PDB file of C-alpha atoms in Angstrom:
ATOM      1  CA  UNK A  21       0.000   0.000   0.000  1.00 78.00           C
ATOM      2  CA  UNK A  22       1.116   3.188  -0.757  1.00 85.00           C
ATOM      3  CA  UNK A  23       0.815   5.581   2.469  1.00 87.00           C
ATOM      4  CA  UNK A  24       1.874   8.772   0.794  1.00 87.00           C
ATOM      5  CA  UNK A  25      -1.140   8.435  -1.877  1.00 86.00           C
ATOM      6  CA  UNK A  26      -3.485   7.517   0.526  1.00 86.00           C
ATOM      7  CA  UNK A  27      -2.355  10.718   2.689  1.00 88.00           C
ATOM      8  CA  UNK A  28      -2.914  12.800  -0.246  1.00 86.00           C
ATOM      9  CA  UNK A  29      -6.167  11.549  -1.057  1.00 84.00           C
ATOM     10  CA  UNK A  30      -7.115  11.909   2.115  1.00 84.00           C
ATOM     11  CA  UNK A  31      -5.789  15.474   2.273  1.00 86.00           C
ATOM     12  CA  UNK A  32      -3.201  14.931   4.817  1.00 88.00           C
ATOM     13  CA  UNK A  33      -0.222  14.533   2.591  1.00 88.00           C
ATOM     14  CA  UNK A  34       1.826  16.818   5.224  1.00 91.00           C
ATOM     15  CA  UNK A  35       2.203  13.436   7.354  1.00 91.00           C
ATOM     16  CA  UNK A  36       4.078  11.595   4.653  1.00 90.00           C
ATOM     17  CA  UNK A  37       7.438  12.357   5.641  1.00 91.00           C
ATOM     18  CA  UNK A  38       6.690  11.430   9.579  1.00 91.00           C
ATOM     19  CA  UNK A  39       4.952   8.370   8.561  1.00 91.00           C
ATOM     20  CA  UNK A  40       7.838   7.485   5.984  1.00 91.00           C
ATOM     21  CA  UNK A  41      10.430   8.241   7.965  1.00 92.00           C
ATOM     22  CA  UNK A  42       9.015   6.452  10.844  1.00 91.00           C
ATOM     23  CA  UNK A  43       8.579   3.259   8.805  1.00 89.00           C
ATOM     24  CA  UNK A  44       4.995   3.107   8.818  1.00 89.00           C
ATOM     25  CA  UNK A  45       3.739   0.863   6.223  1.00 87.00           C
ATOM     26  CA  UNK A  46       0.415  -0.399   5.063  1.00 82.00           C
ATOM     27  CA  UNK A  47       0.244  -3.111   7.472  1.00 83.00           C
ATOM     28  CA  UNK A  48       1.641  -1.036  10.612  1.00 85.00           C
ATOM     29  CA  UNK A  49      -1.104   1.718   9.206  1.00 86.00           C
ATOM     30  CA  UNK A  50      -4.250  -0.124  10.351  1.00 84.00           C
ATOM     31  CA  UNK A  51      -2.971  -0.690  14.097  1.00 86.00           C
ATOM     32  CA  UNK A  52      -1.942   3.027  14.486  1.00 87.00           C
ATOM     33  CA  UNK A  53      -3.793   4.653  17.775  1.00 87.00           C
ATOM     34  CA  UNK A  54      -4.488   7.935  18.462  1.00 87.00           C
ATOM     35  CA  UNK A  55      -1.455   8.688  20.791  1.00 88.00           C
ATOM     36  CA  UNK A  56       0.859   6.693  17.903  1.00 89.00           C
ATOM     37  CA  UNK A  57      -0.532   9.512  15.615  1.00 91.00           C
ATOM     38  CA  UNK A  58       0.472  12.330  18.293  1.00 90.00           C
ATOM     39  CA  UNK A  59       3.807  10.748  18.274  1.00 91.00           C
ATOM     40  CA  UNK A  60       3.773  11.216  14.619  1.00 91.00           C
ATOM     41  CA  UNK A  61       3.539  15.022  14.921  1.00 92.00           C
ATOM     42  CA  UNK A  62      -0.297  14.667  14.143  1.00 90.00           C
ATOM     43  CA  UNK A  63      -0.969  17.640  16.768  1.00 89.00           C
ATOM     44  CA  UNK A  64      -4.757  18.592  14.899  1.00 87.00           C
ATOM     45  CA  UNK A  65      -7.545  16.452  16.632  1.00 87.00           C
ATOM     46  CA  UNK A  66      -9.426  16.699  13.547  1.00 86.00           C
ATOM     47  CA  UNK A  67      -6.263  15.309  11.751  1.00 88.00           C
ATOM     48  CA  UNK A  68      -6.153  12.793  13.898  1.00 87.00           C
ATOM     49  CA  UNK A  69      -9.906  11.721  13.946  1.00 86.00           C
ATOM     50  CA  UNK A  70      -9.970  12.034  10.378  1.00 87.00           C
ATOM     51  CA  UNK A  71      -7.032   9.413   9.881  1.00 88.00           C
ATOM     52  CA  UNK A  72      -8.646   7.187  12.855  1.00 86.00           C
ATOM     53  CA  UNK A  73     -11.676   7.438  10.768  1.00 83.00           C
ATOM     54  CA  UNK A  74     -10.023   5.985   7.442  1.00 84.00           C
ATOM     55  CA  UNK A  75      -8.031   3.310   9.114  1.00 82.00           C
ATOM     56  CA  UNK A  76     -11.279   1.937  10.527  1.00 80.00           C
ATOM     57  CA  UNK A  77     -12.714   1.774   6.753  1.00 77.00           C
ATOM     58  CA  UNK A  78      -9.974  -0.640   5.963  1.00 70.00           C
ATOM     59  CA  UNK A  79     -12.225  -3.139   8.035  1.00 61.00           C
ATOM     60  CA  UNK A  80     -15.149  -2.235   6.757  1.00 52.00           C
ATOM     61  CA  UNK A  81     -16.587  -5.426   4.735  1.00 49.00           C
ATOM     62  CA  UNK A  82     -16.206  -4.788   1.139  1.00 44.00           C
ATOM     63  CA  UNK A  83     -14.251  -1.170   1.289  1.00 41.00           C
ATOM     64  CA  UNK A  84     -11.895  -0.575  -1.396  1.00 45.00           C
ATOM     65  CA  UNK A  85      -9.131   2.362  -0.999  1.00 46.00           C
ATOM     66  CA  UNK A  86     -11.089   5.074  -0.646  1.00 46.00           C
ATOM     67  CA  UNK A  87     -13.331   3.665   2.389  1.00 46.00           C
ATOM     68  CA  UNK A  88     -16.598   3.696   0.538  1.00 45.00           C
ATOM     69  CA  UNK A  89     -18.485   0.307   0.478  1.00 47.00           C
ATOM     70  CA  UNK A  90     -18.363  -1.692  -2.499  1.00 48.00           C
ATOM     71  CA  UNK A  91     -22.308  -0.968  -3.383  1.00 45.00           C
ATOM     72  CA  UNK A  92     -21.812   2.555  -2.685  1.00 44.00           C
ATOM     73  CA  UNK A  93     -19.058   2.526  -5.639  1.00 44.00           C
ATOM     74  CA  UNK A  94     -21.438   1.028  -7.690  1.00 46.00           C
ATOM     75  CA  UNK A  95     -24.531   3.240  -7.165  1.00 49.00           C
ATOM     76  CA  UNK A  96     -22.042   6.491  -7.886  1.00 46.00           C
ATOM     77  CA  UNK A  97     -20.799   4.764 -10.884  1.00 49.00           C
ATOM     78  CA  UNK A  98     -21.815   5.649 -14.016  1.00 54.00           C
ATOM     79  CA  UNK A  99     -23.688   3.449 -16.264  1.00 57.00           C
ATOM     80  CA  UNK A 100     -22.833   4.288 -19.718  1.00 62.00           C
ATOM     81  CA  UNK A 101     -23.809   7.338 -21.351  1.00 68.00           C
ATOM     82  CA  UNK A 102     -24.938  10.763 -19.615  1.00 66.00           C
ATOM     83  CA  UNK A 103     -28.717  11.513 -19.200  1.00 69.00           C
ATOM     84  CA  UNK A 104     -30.198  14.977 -19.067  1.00 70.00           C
ATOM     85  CA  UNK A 105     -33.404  15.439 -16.936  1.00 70.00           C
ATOM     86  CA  UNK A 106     -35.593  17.865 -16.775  1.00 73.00           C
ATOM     87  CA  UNK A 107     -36.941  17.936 -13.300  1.00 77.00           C
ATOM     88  CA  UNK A 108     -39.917  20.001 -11.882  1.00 78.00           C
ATOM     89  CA  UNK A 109     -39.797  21.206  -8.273  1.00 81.00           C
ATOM     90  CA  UNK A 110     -42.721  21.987  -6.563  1.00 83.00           C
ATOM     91  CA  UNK A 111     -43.031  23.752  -3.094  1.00 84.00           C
ATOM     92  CA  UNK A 112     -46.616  23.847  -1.627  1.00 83.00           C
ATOM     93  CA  UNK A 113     -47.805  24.493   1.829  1.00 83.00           C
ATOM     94  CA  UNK A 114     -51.079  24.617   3.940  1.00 82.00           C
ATOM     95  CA  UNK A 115     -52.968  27.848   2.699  1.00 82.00           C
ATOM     96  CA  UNK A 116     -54.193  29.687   6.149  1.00 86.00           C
ATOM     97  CA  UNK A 117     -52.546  27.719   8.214  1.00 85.00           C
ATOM     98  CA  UNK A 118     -51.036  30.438  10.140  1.00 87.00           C
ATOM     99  CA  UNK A 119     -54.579  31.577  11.110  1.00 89.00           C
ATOM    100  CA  UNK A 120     -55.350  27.917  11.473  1.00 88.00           C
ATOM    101  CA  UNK A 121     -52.460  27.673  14.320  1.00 88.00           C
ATOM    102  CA  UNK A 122     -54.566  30.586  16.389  1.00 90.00           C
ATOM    103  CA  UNK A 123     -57.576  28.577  16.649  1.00 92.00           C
ATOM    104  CA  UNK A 124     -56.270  25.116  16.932  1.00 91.00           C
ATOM    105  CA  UNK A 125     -54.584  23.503  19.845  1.00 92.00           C
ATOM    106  CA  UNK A 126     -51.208  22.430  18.976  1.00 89.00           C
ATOM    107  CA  UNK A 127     -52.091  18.798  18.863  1.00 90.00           C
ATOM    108  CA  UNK A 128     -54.802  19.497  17.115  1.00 91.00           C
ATOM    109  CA  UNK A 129     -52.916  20.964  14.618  1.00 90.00           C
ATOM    110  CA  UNK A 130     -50.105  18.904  14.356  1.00 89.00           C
ATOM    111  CA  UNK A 131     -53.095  16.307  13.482  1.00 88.00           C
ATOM    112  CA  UNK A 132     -54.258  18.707  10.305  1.00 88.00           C
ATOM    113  CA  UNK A 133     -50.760  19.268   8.768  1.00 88.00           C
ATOM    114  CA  UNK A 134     -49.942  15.216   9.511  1.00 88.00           C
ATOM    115  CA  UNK A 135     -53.020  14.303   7.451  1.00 87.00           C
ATOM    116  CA  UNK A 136     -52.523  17.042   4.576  1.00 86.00           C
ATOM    117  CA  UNK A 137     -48.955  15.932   4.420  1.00 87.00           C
ATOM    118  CA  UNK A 138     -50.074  11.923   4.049  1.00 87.00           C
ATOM    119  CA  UNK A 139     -52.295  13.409   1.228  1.00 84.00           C
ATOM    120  CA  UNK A 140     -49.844  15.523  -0.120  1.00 83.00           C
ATOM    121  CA  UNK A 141     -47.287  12.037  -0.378  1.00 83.00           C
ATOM    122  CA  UNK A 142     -49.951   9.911  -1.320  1.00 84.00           C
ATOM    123  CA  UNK A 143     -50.390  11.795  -4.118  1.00 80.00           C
ATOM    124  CA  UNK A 144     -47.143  12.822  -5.384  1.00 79.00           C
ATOM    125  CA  UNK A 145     -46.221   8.832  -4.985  1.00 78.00           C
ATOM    126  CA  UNK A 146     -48.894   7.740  -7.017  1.00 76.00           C
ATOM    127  CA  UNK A 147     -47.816   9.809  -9.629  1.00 75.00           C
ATOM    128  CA  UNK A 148     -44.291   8.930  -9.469  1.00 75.00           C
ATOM    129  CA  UNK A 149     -42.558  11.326  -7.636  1.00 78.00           C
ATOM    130  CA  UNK A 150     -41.372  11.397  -4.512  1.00 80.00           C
ATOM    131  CA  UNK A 151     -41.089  14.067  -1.445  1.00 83.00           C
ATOM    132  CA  UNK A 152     -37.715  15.694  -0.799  1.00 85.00           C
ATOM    133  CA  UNK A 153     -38.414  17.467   2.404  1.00 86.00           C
ATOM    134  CA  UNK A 154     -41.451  18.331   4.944  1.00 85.00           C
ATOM    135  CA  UNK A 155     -41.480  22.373   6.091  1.00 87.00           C
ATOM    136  CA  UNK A 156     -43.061  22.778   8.651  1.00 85.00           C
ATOM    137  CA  UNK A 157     -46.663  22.705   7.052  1.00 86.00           C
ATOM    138  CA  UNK A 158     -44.841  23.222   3.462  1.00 85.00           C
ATOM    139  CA  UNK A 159     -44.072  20.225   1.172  1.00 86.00           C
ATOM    140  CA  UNK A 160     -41.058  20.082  -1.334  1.00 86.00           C
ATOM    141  CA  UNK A 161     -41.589  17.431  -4.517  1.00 82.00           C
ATOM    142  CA  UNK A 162     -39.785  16.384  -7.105  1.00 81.00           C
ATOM    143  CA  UNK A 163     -40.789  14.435 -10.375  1.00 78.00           C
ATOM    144  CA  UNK A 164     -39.135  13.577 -12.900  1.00 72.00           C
ATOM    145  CA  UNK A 165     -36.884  11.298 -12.082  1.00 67.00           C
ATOM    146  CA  UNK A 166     -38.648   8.099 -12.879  1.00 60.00           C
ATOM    147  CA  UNK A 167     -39.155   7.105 -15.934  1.00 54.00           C
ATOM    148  CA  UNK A 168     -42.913   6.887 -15.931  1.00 50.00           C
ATOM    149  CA  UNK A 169     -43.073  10.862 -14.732  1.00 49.00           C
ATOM    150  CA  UNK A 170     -40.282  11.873 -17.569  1.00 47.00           C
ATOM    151  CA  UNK A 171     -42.750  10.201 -20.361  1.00 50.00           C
ATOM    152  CA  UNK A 172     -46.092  12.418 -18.442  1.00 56.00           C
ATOM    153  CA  UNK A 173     -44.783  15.900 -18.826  1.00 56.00           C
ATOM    154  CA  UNK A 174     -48.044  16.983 -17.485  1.00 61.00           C
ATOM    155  CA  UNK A 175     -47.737  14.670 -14.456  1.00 61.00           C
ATOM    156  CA  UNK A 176     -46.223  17.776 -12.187  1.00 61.00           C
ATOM    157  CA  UNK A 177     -49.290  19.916 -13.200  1.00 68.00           C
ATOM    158  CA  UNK A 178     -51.879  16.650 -12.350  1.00 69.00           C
ATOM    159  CA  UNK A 179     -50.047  16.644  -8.665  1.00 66.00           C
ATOM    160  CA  UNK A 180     -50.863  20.115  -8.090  1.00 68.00           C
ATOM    161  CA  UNK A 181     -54.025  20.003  -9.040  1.00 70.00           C
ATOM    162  CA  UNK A 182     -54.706  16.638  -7.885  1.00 69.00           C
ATOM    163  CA  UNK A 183     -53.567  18.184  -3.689  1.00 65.00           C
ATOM    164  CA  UNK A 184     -55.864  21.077  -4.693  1.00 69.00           C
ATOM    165  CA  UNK A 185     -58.972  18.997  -5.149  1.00 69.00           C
ATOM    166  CA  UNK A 186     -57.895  15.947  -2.918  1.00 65.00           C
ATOM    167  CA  UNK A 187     -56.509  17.548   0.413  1.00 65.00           C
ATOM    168  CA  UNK A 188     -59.351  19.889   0.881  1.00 62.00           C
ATOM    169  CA  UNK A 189     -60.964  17.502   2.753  1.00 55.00           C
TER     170      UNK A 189
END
């Protein structure tokens, strides 16, 4: 193993002499402690934690070099050609919900926005999209990134409409 290029990828490459000239190889790498790093001249605690933190991946199961998990590596890698996408993100919330939050008790409440935001999902998932993040009452959706929504270029327009009419209730 080479301990200098590992260093650098790891953004450390400062340490190479000390670990060089201190004869620490790949082997002697994975049994380093904290206070063997000290004696290094590895005076940063985030240095330090950040190199404790890599050794550790070597014994991850199925971690190559760079500590990321072998199924990882093969989600982020690519799978032949590029694809554009045109995605359409929508941001909706509860209208009058502020005035809503005067009159209601706060369980009460909590009850509303948990049942429009099971609409609001129910919806967007039937439609193929999928929801990115709850806001406080808000809702942030994305579609297009399936390959039914990318063939329905409507399908954004049917979930808006489709939480109009259906969450009303």
């Amino acid at each position: 193993m080479d301990v200098a290029a590992w260093l650098r990828g790891l953004g450390l490459e400062q340490y190479a002499s000390a670990f060089r000239d201190n004869d620490i190889d790949g082997d002697l790498l994975r049994r380093l402690s904290a206070e063997d790093l000290r004696e290094l001249g590895v005076a940063s605690v985030g240095h330090r934690r950040r190199l404790l933190d890599a050794i550790a991946a070597f014994d991850a199961p199925a971690a190559d070099a760079s500590g990321l998990a072998a199924e990882t590596i093969a989600t982020l890698a690519p799978k032949g050609e590029a694809e554009r996408r045109q995605l359409t993100v929508m941001f909706c919330d509860l209208v009058g919900s502020t005035a809503l939050s005067a009159r209601l008790d706060p369980e009460d409440l909590r009850g509303v926005v948990g049942a429009y935001h099971r609409c609001v999902a129910e919806t967007v998932e039937g439609l193929g999209g999928y929801v990115a993040r709850y806001m406080g009452d808000g809702v942030w959706h994305i579609s297009g990134t399936r390959r039914r929504m990318r063939t329905m270029p409507s399908a954004p327009l049917d979930v808006g409409w489709r939480w109009s009419i259906g969450c009303r209730s």
